Short mmCIF file of C-alpha atoms in Angstrom, two decimals:
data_model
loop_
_atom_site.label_atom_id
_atom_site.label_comp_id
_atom_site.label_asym_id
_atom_site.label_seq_id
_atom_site.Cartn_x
_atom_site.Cartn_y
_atom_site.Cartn_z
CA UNK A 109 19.17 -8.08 -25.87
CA UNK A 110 16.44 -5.57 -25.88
CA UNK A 111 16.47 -2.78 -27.77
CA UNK A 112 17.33 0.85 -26.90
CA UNK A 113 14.67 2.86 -25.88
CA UNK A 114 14.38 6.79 -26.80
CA UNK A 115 11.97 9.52 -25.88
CA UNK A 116 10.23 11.95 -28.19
CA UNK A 117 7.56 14.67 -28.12
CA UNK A 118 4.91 12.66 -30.25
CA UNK A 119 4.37 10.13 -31.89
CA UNK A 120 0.93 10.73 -32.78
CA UNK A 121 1.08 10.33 -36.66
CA UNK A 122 4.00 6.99 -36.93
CA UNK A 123 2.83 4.64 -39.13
CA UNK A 124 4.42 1.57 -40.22
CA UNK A 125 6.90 2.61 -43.13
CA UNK A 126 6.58 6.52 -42.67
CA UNK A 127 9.79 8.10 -41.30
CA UNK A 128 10.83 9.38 -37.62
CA UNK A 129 13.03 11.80 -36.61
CA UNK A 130 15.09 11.81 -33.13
CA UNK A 131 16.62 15.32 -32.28
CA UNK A 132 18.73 17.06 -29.86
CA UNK A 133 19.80 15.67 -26.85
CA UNK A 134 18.00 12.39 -27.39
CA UNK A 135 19.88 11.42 -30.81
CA UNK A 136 23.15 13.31 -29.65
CA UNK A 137 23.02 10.47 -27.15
CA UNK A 138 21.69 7.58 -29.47
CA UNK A 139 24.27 8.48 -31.76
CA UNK A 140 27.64 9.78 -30.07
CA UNK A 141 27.22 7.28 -26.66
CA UNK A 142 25.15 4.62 -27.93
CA UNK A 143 26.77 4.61 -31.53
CA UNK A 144 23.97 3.80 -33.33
CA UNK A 145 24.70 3.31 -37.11
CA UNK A 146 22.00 2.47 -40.45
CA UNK A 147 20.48 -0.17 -40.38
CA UNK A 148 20.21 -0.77 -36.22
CA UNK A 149 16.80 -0.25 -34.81
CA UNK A 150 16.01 1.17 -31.83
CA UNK A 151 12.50 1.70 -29.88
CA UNK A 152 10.72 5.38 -29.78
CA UNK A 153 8.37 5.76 -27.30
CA UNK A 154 6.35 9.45 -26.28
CA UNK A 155 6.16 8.32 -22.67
CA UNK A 156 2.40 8.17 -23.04
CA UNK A 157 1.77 4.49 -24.06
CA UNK A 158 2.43 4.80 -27.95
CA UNK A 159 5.68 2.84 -28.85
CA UNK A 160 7.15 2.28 -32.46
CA UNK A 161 10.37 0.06 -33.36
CA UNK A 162 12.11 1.42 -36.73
CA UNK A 163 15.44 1.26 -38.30
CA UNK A 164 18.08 4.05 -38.65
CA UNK A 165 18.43 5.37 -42.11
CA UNK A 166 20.52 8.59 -41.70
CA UNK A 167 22.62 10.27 -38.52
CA UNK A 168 24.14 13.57 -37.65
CA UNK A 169 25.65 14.79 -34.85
CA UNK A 170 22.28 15.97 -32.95
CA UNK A 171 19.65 14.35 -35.54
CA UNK A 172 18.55 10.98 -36.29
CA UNK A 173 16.34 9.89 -38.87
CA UNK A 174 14.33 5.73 -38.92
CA UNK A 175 11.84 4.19 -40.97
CA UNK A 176 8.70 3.00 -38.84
CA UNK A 177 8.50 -0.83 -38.74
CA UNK A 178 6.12 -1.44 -35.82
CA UNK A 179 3.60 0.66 -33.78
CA UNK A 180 2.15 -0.10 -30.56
CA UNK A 181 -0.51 1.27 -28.48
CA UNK A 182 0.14 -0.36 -24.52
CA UNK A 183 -2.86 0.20 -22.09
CA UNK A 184 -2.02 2.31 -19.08
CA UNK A 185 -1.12 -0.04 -16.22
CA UNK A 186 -4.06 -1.14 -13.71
CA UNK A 187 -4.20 -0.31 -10.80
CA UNK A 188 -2.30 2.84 -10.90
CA UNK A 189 0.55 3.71 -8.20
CA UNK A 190 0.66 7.08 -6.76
CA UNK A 191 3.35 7.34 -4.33
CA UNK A 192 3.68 10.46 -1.91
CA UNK A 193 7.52 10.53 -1.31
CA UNK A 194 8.44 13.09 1.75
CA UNK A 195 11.90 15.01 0.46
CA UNK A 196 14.41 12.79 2.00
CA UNK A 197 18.19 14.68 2.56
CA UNK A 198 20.70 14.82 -0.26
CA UNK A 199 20.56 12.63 -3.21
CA UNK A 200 18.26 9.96 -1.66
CA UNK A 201 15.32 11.88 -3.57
CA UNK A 202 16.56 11.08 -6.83
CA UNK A 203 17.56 7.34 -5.58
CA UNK A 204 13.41 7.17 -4.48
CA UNK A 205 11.74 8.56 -7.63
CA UNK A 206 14.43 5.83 -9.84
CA UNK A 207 13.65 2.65 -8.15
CA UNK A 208 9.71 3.96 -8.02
CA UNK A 209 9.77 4.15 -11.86
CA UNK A 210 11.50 0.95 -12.44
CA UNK A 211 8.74 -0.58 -10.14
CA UNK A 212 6.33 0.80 -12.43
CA UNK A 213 4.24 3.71 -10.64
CA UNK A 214 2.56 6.24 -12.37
CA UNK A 215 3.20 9.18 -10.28
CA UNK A 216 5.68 9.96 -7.92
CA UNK A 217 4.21 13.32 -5.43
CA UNK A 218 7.22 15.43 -3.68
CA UNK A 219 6.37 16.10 -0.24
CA UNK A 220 7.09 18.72 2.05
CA UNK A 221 6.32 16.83 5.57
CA UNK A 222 6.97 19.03 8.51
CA UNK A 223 10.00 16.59 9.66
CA UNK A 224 11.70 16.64 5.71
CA UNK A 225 15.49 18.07 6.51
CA UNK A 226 15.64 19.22 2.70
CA UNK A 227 13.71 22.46 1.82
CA UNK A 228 12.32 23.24 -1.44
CA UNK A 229 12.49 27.51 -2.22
CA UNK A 230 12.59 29.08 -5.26
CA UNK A 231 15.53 28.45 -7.67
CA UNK A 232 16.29 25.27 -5.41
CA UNK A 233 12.76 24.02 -5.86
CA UNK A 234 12.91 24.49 -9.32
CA UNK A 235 16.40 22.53 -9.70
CA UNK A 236 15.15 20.01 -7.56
CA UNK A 237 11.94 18.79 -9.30
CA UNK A 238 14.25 19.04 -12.56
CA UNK A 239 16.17 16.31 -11.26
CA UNK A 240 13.56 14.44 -10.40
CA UNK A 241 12.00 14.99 -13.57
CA UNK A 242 14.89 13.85 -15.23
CA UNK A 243 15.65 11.29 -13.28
CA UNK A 244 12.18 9.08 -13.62
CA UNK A 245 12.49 10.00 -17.13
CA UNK A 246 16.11 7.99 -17.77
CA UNK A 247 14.65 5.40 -15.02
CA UNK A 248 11.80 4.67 -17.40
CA UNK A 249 13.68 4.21 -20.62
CA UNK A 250 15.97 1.65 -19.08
CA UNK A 251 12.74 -0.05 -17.63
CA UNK A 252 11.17 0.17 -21.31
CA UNK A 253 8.31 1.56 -19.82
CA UNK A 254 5.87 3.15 -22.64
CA UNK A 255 4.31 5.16 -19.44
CA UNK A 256 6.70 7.22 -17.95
CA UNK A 257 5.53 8.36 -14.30
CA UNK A 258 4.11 12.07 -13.64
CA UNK A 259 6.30 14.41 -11.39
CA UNK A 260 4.26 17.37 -10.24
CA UNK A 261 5.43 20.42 -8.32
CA UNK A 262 6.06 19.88 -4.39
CA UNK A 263 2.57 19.64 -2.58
CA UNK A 264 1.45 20.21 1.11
CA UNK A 265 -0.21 17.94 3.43
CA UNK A 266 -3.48 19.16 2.48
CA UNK A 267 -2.99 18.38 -1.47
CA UNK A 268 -1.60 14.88 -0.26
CA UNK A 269 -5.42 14.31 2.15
CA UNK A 270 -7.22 14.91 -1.25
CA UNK A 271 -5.23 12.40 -2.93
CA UNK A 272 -6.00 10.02 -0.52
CA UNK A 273 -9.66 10.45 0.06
CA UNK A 274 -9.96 10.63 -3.92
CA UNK A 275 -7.79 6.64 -4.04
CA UNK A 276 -9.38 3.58 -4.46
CA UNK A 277 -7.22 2.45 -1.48
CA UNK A 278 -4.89 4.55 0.16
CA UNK A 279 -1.59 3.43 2.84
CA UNK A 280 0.68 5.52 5.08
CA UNK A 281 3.67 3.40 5.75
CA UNK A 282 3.81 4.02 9.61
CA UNK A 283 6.29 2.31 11.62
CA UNK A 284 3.78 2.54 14.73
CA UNK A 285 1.07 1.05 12.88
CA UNK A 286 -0.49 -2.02 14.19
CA UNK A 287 -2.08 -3.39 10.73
CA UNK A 288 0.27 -5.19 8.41
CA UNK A 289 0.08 -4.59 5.21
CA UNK A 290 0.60 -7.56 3.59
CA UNK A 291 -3.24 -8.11 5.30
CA UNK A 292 -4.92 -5.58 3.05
CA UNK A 293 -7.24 -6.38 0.21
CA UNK A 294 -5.79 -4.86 -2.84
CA UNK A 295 -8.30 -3.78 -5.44
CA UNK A 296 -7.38 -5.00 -9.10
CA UNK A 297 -8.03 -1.63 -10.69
CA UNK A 298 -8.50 1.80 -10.12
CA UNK A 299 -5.64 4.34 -7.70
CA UNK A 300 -3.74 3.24 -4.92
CA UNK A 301 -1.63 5.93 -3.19
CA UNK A 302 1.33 5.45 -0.72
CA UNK A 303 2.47 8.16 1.64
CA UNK A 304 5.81 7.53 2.27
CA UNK A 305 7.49 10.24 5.73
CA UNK A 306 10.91 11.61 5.67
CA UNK A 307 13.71 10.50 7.93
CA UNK A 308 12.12 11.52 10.74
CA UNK A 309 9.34 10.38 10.68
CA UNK A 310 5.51 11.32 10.78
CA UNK A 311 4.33 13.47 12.82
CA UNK A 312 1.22 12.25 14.92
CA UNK A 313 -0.96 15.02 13.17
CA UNK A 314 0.02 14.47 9.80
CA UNK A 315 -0.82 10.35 10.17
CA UNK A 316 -4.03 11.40 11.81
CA UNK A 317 -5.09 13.93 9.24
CA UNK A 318 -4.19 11.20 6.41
CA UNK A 319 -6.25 8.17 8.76
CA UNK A 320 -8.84 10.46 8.34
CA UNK A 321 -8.96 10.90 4.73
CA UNK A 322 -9.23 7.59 4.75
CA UNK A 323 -5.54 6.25 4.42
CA UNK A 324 -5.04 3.44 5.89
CA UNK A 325 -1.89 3.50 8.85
CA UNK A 326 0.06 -0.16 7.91
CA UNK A 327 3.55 -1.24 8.68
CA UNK A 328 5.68 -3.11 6.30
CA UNK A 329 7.61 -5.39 8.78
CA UNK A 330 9.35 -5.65 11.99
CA UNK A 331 12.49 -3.64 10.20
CA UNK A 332 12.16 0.17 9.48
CA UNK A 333 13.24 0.92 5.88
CA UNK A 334 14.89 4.36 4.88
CA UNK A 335 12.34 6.60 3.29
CA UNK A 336 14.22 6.02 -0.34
CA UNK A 337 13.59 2.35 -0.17
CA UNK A 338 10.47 1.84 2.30
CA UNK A 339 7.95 3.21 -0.89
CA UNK A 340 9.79 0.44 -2.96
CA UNK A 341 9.25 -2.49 -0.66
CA UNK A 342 5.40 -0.95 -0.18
CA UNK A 343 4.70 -0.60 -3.86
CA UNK A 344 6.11 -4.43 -4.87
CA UNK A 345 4.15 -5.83 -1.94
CA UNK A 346 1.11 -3.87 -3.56
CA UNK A 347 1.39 -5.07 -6.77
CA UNK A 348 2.45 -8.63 -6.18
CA UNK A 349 -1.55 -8.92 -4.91
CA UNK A 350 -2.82 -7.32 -8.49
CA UNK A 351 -3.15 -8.78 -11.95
CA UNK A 352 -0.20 -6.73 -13.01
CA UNK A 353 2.20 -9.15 -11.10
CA UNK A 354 0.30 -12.28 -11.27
#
């Protein structure tokens, strides 16, 4: 059974032997939910590649203290994933950026498509990319991932153009498109970026202002997947044709 996997601010000066300290909400839950007693070890990780295994020595009700036995230093996944997720309705946001990070992206973008139902303004906007936030961070601890994904601030269809023309190779999943993608040559290294619509769809301006940054338009199959799952099904097709999955 693999060990349980906790986030901290840095890890920057472990070393094997020296101690570690968990606090607040991270060791409330490590030791009031997950029960974690001396002598158990458990996995620290800063979300930024650096990951250390060490046994518990002493716990409180929001503190934690371990003795460093191992410390690893994990190379940031190649290629990287950037996935462009229009804001679906209701809680399918969340459900996309969770399944993203357990297929191991590095970045998921919120985007406000001109067909997204939900609307990002103030307060909301703020509450909404704090669940996201949240949510890829949990989704990466239960995937042990020692990269957790980025979640930046909502972006327009301009921002998501420049992302594409700066990607190694770039896909909008377009259920008009005539090019599988399953036919695509995936590069080994480097950025790939998915653009992934809202319920509604594209609009025929916003696929032709991404063909032209040089995304390419691809389909995913005769089915059409809901915009939580379709980035998914893109990013495992993706991947399967890399290194990473081989």
């Amino acid at each position: 059974m693999s060990l349980p996997v906790h986030l901290v601010e840095t890890l920057a000066h472990a070393r094997v032997g020296a101690p570690v300290a968990l606090e607040g909400d991270e060791a409330h839950h490590a030791v009031a939910v997950r029960r974690m007693r001396v002598g158990e070890r458990l996995v620290l990780t800063d979300g930024r590649g650096r990951t250390v295994v060490a046994a518990v020595t002493a716990t409180a009700k929001r503190s934690l203290e371990a003795v460093v036995e191992e410390v690893a230093d994990h190379p940031e996944p190649a290629p990287s994933v950037t996935v462009v997720q229009a804001l679906p309705k209701g809680d399918r946001g969340e459900l996309a950026v969770e399944v993203l990070t357990e297929v191991g992206v590095a970045e998921v973008v919120p985007w406000a498509a001109a067909r997204s139902v939900a609307v990002w303004k103030g307060e909301r906007a703020e509450r909404s990319l704090a669940r996201w936030r949240a949510t890829a961070r949990e989704a990466a601890k239960q995937a042990r991932r020692p990269w957790h994904p980025q979640v930046p601030p909502l972006t327009r269809t301009q921002d998501v153009c420049a992302l594409v023309a700066a990607a190694d190779l770039a896909v909008v999943l377009h259920e008009e498109a005539t090019e599988a993608l399953s036919a695509l040559s995936v590069p080994a290294s480097g950025r790939l970026v998915v653009v992934v619509g809202p319920e509604g769809g594209l609009t025929e301006e916003e696929v032709a202002a991404l063909v032209a940054a040089g995304a390419r338009s691809v389909r995913l199959g005769a089915e059409v997947l809901r915009t939580s799952t379709a980035g998914l099904a893109a990013v495992a097709a993706l991947l399967a044709a890399t290194p990473r999955w081989g």
